[in-house]
Amino acid sequence: MKNTLLCLSIIALILVTYLTPSINLVYSINSRLDNYLNITKKFNEPIQYAYLVKYFDHDGDKIADNIVLSKNKTYDVIITLSDIPWYLLKKLETLGIQINSIYKHVIKGIHVRNLTLGQLNILKRILHNYIILIENNSMRTLLMDRATKIVGIRSYLWPILSNISVPVTVAIVDTGVDATHKDLANKVIFWKDLTGESNEPLDPHGHGTMIASIIAGDGSASINGTTWITLYGTIHNSAVQIFSLDIPFDQQITLNVSWTSEYAYNECEFFIRFISEENQILQTLNISSFRFQHKIFLPRGDYKILAWTTGIPATYQIRIKVNRTRDQYPPMRGVNPNLNLAVFKVFRSGEIATQDSIILEALDLILELSDTLDIVAINLSLGGYTPSLSLDSAINELAKHGIVTVVAAGNSYIALSAENINTRQIGSPGTAAYAITVGGTNDYYGIAIYSSRGGSYTNGPNLPYVKPDLVAPSGGLVYGSWIVAADSNNPDGNFSDYENDYTGAIGTSFSTPIITGIAASVIALLIQKGEWSNDLSSVLFVKFLLLVSTFETTYIGLHETRFKTQNDTILRDPPPLSFGKKDYDEGFGIIHLPAILYALSHRLNVSNKITLFLNTPNLLSDNISNDLLVYVLPTYLDGCYRIRVEYNGLSDYYLCVYKAMSWDGSPIFIDYLYKNRVETTLRGAGFYVISLKPKKKGDTGTIKIIIEKLPCINPLVIIFSVGLLTTTVLIIILDIIKRSHLKKSSKESRKYFNV
């Protein structure tokens, strides 16, 4: 027996040393994306309400903790239900409780307003078995040519648009849209005003029109390069920045100014000042008449425009004529003019805030119409600091039906940091786990100081996730220019509007549609290749693909680290260098669209060994946005593989290894290689992404990557062998103990019998 076990142990050691495994399911190296999507389905378990509710309702009374109960107030609430008990809803109406909205698609739930405390208790008692959570109907507020260049859209996406023939639609939930703007002609295929103000498309505010043109505007109104930018507002006696202007080349610009006040112009003076990037005052204009035209020569660069009056409030309209030609495309073209738009107006005229209940109505209708209108993505450039179970759940439900939702992170860093709130500044709907949450940067790849800082969020103790997911250009408050996009043809305050002009603004509202347009374009490409299905796996794959196609800006960007308010000076650290991990400032980093397209056309087939030579661009150049900065190489590996990197030249890059993918669509970080860390070993079957990212600005170089298969230990063999070895050792020990015991007993016996 002992000799047999010893032989088996030796065999086990041989197996441990030399046997290469075939772990889990075996798939062809050339397996298509749809096979990949099928594999991931088992990882994407639905988010459970039981985990979510604990975050909102610690005492378990089914009423959100932030609702303060009082007899002296009425309540406007959204009630998330496990199912809709129609007969009980009718019973509530007979008791005088009016149901304002019923949500049937994105969530099961109702909206009820003007509830007394007594009615709230009656409602809770009648619907008790169905209620998941009662929460406030919270308020959500409204939170480009250069931007499309920065992320690589102009150089990489537009040349291939003619090859994508699949029509897909983006839903915009916002202030509306001006469909009469030349850039948006024939783009809007569906319109719904959830506020009941108009049966025809309109945008009294202008925010939604900017969003629409960033996503799908064709730039027709700027086709010859000449762009009229219109700014309007109200100013007082302190100088305020009203715009930041990007001049792509040396030129003379035209400035038209109209302003008005309650007083005659000889009792009030209006001033405009141009300041260069170096904070040098270029020119100050004292505008003594209500209408004024002036021409200014400006060298290439960015210029802040400040305005003020001599103590008396004044309203103004400023028009700037500038040539923004950069390439063969219209300068004000959006991400993808081939996209269709379905617009859902949820803000009333003159208001910059709306309620969760109206947003939920829009989302519910979007899901209902998604198949008919081919809706694949939703843009939500709105948000708030308050969490909402119903809103986040609705977005997660949309993902399960194949709809990507892209949400603004918010612009709250300055305000919340002043209150010593430095993390978790992002609220719903940006906290939805399946959403793609977008922060903001300036023109120089630096974090915008206003961009809300995220943190670690949770749907329960076992499901932590980090927001934001990534960043994109949103306009610089300290450095760089503002985002410019189509202006609504509605009146500009007290002044008549100029048709087919543009306007400028900053905020994560405008980085969000860049990502929405990219996501919708990628989906159209996948549909055309037959590699898309309307399910959660497809949505999370697109999210995964976008997040790996990023780079960190720590040592590349010009970060906005200091801003002086009227009462305080706000400081912000640059995003940390995480070597491919996710952080609270920029998520995985700034989007780089060329890397996405590269990944979709460069699937690595690794059998035993493959050697790659990747050229890195000169990051000291002014035209780095025209180069492929990030390499994303997806591959399926089964076994043990060594990845080795050799650096040649002056470039400063690091290599990240990710596995696809975590439950919320984020890449699973495995390891990174940089400088002395030249190799790593991967074990186990799965889809991996090897991503080469720039660390800081440097000159050109060539990076050699070697992926080589190694003899590997099968975990099952390890378990079997360890078990066998352990058993052998135990048997040998027991045998020794037994022999010792028998020997001792024999001596005692001989002594007893006097042998």
Short mmCIF file of N, CA and C in Angstrom, two decimals, residues 35-111:
data_model
loop_
_atom_site.label_atom_id
_atom_site.label_comp_id
_atom_site.label_asym_id
_atom_site.label_seq_id
_atom_site.Cartn_x
_atom_site.Cartn_y
_atom_site.Cartn_z
N ASN A 35 -19.87 35.17 -29.92
CA ASN A 35 -19.52 34.12 -28.96
C ASN A 35 -19.03 34.73 -27.66
N TYR A 36 -18.23 35.77 -27.81
CA TYR A 36 -17.73 36.47 -26.62
C TYR A 36 -18.88 37.00 -25.80
N LEU A 37 -19.86 37.59 -26.46
CA LEU A 37 -21.00 38.15 -25.74
C LEU A 37 -21.77 37.05 -25.01
N ASN A 38 -21.90 35.90 -25.65
CA ASN A 38 -22.63 34.80 -25.02
C ASN A 38 -21.91 34.31 -23.77
N ILE A 39 -20.58 34.28 -23.82
CA ILE A 39 -19.81 33.85 -22.66
C ILE A 39 -20.08 34.74 -21.47
N THR A 40 -20.15 36.04 -21.71
CA THR A 40 -20.24 36.98 -20.60
C THR A 40 -21.61 37.01 -19.95
N LYS A 41 -22.61 36.44 -20.57
CA LYS A 41 -23.96 36.56 -20.01
C LYS A 41 -24.05 35.99 -18.61
N LYS A 42 -23.31 34.94 -18.33
CA LYS A 42 -23.43 34.32 -17.02
C LYS A 42 -22.89 35.21 -15.90
N PHE A 43 -22.06 36.22 -16.27
CA PHE A 43 -21.51 37.11 -15.26
C PHE A 43 -22.44 38.28 -14.96
N ASN A 44 -23.41 38.53 -15.84
CA ASN A 44 -24.21 39.74 -15.73
C ASN A 44 -25.54 39.47 -15.02
N GLU A 45 -25.47 39.11 -13.77
CA GLU A 45 -26.68 38.84 -13.01
C GLU A 45 -27.43 40.14 -12.75
N PRO A 46 -28.77 40.10 -12.77
CA PRO A 46 -29.53 41.33 -12.51
C PRO A 46 -29.24 41.89 -11.12
N ILE A 47 -29.24 43.20 -11.04
CA ILE A 47 -29.05 43.86 -9.75
C ILE A 47 -30.28 43.61 -8.88
N GLN A 48 -30.08 43.19 -7.67
CA GLN A 48 -31.19 42.84 -6.80
C GLN A 48 -31.67 44.06 -6.00
N TYR A 49 -32.99 44.26 -5.97
CA TYR A 49 -33.56 45.38 -5.22
C TYR A 49 -33.22 45.30 -3.74
N ALA A 50 -33.10 44.08 -3.22
CA ALA A 50 -32.85 43.92 -1.79
C ALA A 50 -31.57 44.63 -1.38
N TYR A 51 -30.55 44.57 -2.25
CA TYR A 51 -29.30 45.28 -1.96
C TYR A 51 -29.49 46.78 -2.09
N LEU A 52 -30.18 47.19 -3.16
CA LEU A 52 -30.34 48.62 -3.44
C LEU A 52 -31.10 49.33 -2.33
N VAL A 53 -32.18 48.72 -1.86
CA VAL A 53 -33.06 49.39 -0.91
C VAL A 53 -32.34 49.71 0.39
N LYS A 54 -31.42 48.86 0.82
CA LYS A 54 -30.70 49.10 2.06
C LYS A 54 -29.92 50.41 2.03
N TYR A 55 -29.51 50.81 0.83
CA TYR A 55 -28.77 52.06 0.69
C TYR A 55 -29.66 53.27 0.94
N PHE A 56 -30.95 53.16 0.60
CA PHE A 56 -31.89 54.27 0.72
C PHE A 56 -32.72 54.21 2.00
N ASP A 57 -32.91 53.00 2.55
CA ASP A 57 -33.86 52.80 3.64
C ASP A 57 -33.23 51.93 4.72
N HIS A 58 -32.46 52.56 5.61
CA HIS A 58 -31.73 51.79 6.61
C HIS A 58 -32.63 51.18 7.67
N ASP A 59 -33.76 51.84 7.99
CA ASP A 59 -34.63 51.32 9.05
C ASP A 59 -35.67 50.34 8.54
N GLY A 60 -35.73 50.11 7.23
CA GLY A 60 -36.60 49.09 6.66
C GLY A 60 -38.08 49.39 6.70
N ASP A 61 -38.47 50.69 6.79
CA ASP A 61 -39.90 51.02 6.84
C ASP A 61 -40.49 51.29 5.46
N LYS A 62 -39.68 51.06 4.40
CA LYS A 62 -40.09 51.23 2.99
C LYS A 62 -40.26 52.69 2.59
N ILE A 63 -39.83 53.61 3.46
CA ILE A 63 -39.82 55.04 3.14
C ILE A 63 -38.37 55.51 3.17
N ALA A 64 -37.94 56.17 2.10
CA ALA A 64 -36.55 56.63 2.01
C ALA A 64 -36.18 57.48 3.22
N ASP A 65 -34.95 57.32 3.68
CA ASP A 65 -34.51 57.99 4.90
C ASP A 65 -34.56 59.51 4.81
N ASN A 66 -34.46 60.06 3.59
CA ASN A 66 -34.43 61.52 3.46
C ASN A 66 -35.82 62.14 3.43
N ILE A 67 -36.88 61.35 3.57
CA ILE A 67 -38.24 61.89 3.69
C ILE A 67 -38.54 62.15 5.16
N VAL A 68 -38.81 63.40 5.49
CA VAL A 68 -39.13 63.79 6.86
C VAL A 68 -40.66 63.82 7.00
N LEU A 69 -41.19 62.97 7.86
CA LEU A 69 -42.65 62.86 8.02
C LEU A 69 -43.17 63.95 8.95
N SER A 70 -44.24 64.61 8.50
CA SER A 70 -44.84 65.68 9.28
C SER A 70 -46.30 65.84 8.87
N LYS A 71 -47.15 66.18 9.85
CA LYS A 71 -48.57 66.41 9.57
C LYS A 71 -48.80 67.72 8.83
N ASN A 72 -47.81 68.58 8.83
CA ASN A 72 -48.01 69.93 8.30
C ASN A 72 -47.50 70.10 6.87
N LYS A 73 -47.27 69.00 6.17
CA LYS A 73 -46.78 69.12 4.79
C LYS A 73 -47.43 68.06 3.92
N THR A 74 -47.32 68.27 2.61
CA THR A 74 -47.78 67.26 1.65
C THR A 74 -46.56 66.67 0.95
N TYR A 75 -46.79 65.53 0.31
CA TYR A 75 -45.67 64.77 -0.24
C TYR A 75 -45.87 64.52 -1.73
N ASP A 76 -44.76 64.65 -2.45
CA ASP A 76 -44.69 64.34 -3.88
C ASP A 76 -43.71 63.19 -4.00
N VAL A 77 -44.21 61.97 -4.27
CA VAL A 77 -43.36 60.78 -4.15
C VAL A 77 -43.44 59.90 -5.39
N ILE A 78 -42.37 59.14 -5.57
CA ILE A 78 -42.33 58.05 -6.55
C ILE A 78 -42.25 56.76 -5.76
N ILE A 79 -43.10 55.81 -6.11
CA ILE A 79 -43.17 54.54 -5.38
C ILE A 79 -42.78 53.41 -6.32
N THR A 80 -41.66 52.77 -6.03
CA THR A 80 -41.22 51.62 -6.81
C THR A 80 -41.90 50.38 -6.26
N LEU A 81 -42.51 49.59 -7.17
CA LEU A 81 -43.29 48.42 -6.79
C LEU A 81 -42.68 47.15 -7.37
N SER A 82 -42.98 46.03 -6.74
CA SER A 82 -42.55 44.74 -7.29
C SER A 82 -43.42 44.34 -8.47
N ASP A 83 -44.64 44.82 -8.51
CA ASP A 83 -45.56 44.60 -9.62
C ASP A 83 -46.64 45.68 -9.51
N ILE A 84 -47.44 45.82 -10.55
CA ILE A 84 -48.49 46.84 -10.52
C ILE A 84 -49.83 46.19 -10.19
N PRO A 85 -50.36 46.38 -8.98
CA PRO A 85 -51.66 45.81 -8.59
C PRO A 85 -52.79 46.75 -9.02
N TRP A 86 -53.28 46.57 -10.22
CA TRP A 86 -54.24 47.52 -10.79
C TRP A 86 -55.48 47.69 -9.92
N TYR A 87 -55.96 46.60 -9.34
CA TYR A 87 -57.18 46.68 -8.54
C TYR A 87 -56.97 47.52 -7.29
N LEU A 88 -55.75 47.48 -6.74
CA LEU A 88 -55.46 48.29 -5.56
C LEU A 88 -55.28 49.77 -5.92
N LEU A 89 -54.77 50.03 -7.13
CA LEU A 89 -54.66 51.42 -7.57
C LEU A 89 -56.04 52.04 -7.73
N LYS A 90 -56.99 51.24 -8.23
CA LYS A 90 -58.36 51.74 -8.35
C LYS A 90 -58.96 52.01 -6.96
N LYS A 91 -58.61 51.16 -6.01
CA LYS A 91 -59.08 51.34 -4.64
C LYS A 91 -58.55 52.65 -4.07
N LEU A 92 -57.28 52.95 -4.35
CA LEU A 92 -56.70 54.21 -3.87
C LEU A 92 -57.44 55.41 -4.43
N GLU A 93 -57.81 55.33 -5.71
CA GLU A 93 -58.52 56.45 -6.34
C GLU A 93 -59.89 56.66 -5.71
N THR A 94 -60.54 55.56 -5.30
CA THR A 94 -61.85 55.71 -4.64
C THR A 94 -61.71 56.37 -3.27
N LEU A 95 -60.48 56.31 -2.71
CA LEU A 95 -60.22 56.94 -1.41
C LEU A 95 -59.67 58.36 -1.57
N GLY A 96 -59.70 58.86 -2.80
CA GLY A 96 -59.27 60.24 -3.05
C GLY A 96 -57.79 60.42 -3.28
N ILE A 97 -57.06 59.32 -3.49
CA ILE A 97 -55.62 59.40 -3.77
C ILE A 97 -55.42 59.29 -5.28
N GLN A 98 -55.04 60.39 -5.91
CA GLN A 98 -54.92 60.46 -7.36
C GLN A 98 -53.54 59.99 -7.82
N ILE A 99 -53.52 59.00 -8.72
CA ILE A 99 -52.27 58.52 -9.30
C ILE A 99 -51.93 59.40 -10.50
N ASN A 100 -50.78 60.07 -10.47
CA ASN A 100 -50.42 60.98 -11.55
C ASN A 100 -49.78 60.27 -12.74
N SER A 101 -48.93 59.28 -12.47
CA SER A 101 -48.28 58.53 -13.54
C SER A 101 -48.09 57.09 -13.11
N ILE A 102 -48.17 56.19 -14.10
CA ILE A 102 -47.89 54.78 -13.86
C ILE A 102 -46.75 54.37 -14.79
N TYR A 103 -45.69 53.81 -14.22
CA TYR A 103 -44.53 53.37 -15.01
C TYR A 103 -44.60 51.85 -15.17
N LYS A 104 -44.58 51.40 -16.42
CA LYS A 104 -44.78 49.98 -16.69
C LYS A 104 -43.58 49.28 -17.30
N HIS A 105 -42.59 50.03 -17.79
CA HIS A 105 -41.52 49.43 -18.58
C HIS A 105 -40.16 49.48 -17.87
N VAL A 106 -39.64 50.67 -17.64
CA VAL A 106 -38.30 50.76 -17.05
C VAL A 106 -38.30 50.39 -15.57
N ILE A 107 -39.40 50.69 -14.89
CA ILE A 107 -39.63 50.20 -13.54
C ILE A 107 -41.12 49.90 -13.43
N LYS A 108 -41.48 49.18 -12.40
CA LYS A 108 -42.88 49.06 -12.01
C LYS A 108 -43.09 50.07 -10.89
N GLY A 109 -43.93 51.06 -11.13
CA GLY A 109 -44.09 52.06 -10.10
C GLY A 109 -45.11 53.12 -10.44
N ILE A 110 -45.32 54.04 -9.49
CA ILE A 110 -46.30 55.10 -9.66
C ILE A 110 -45.74 56.42 -9.14
N HIS A 111 -46.32 57.51 -9.63
CA HIS A 111 -46.01 58.85 -9.12
C HIS A 111 -47.28 59.42 -8.53
#
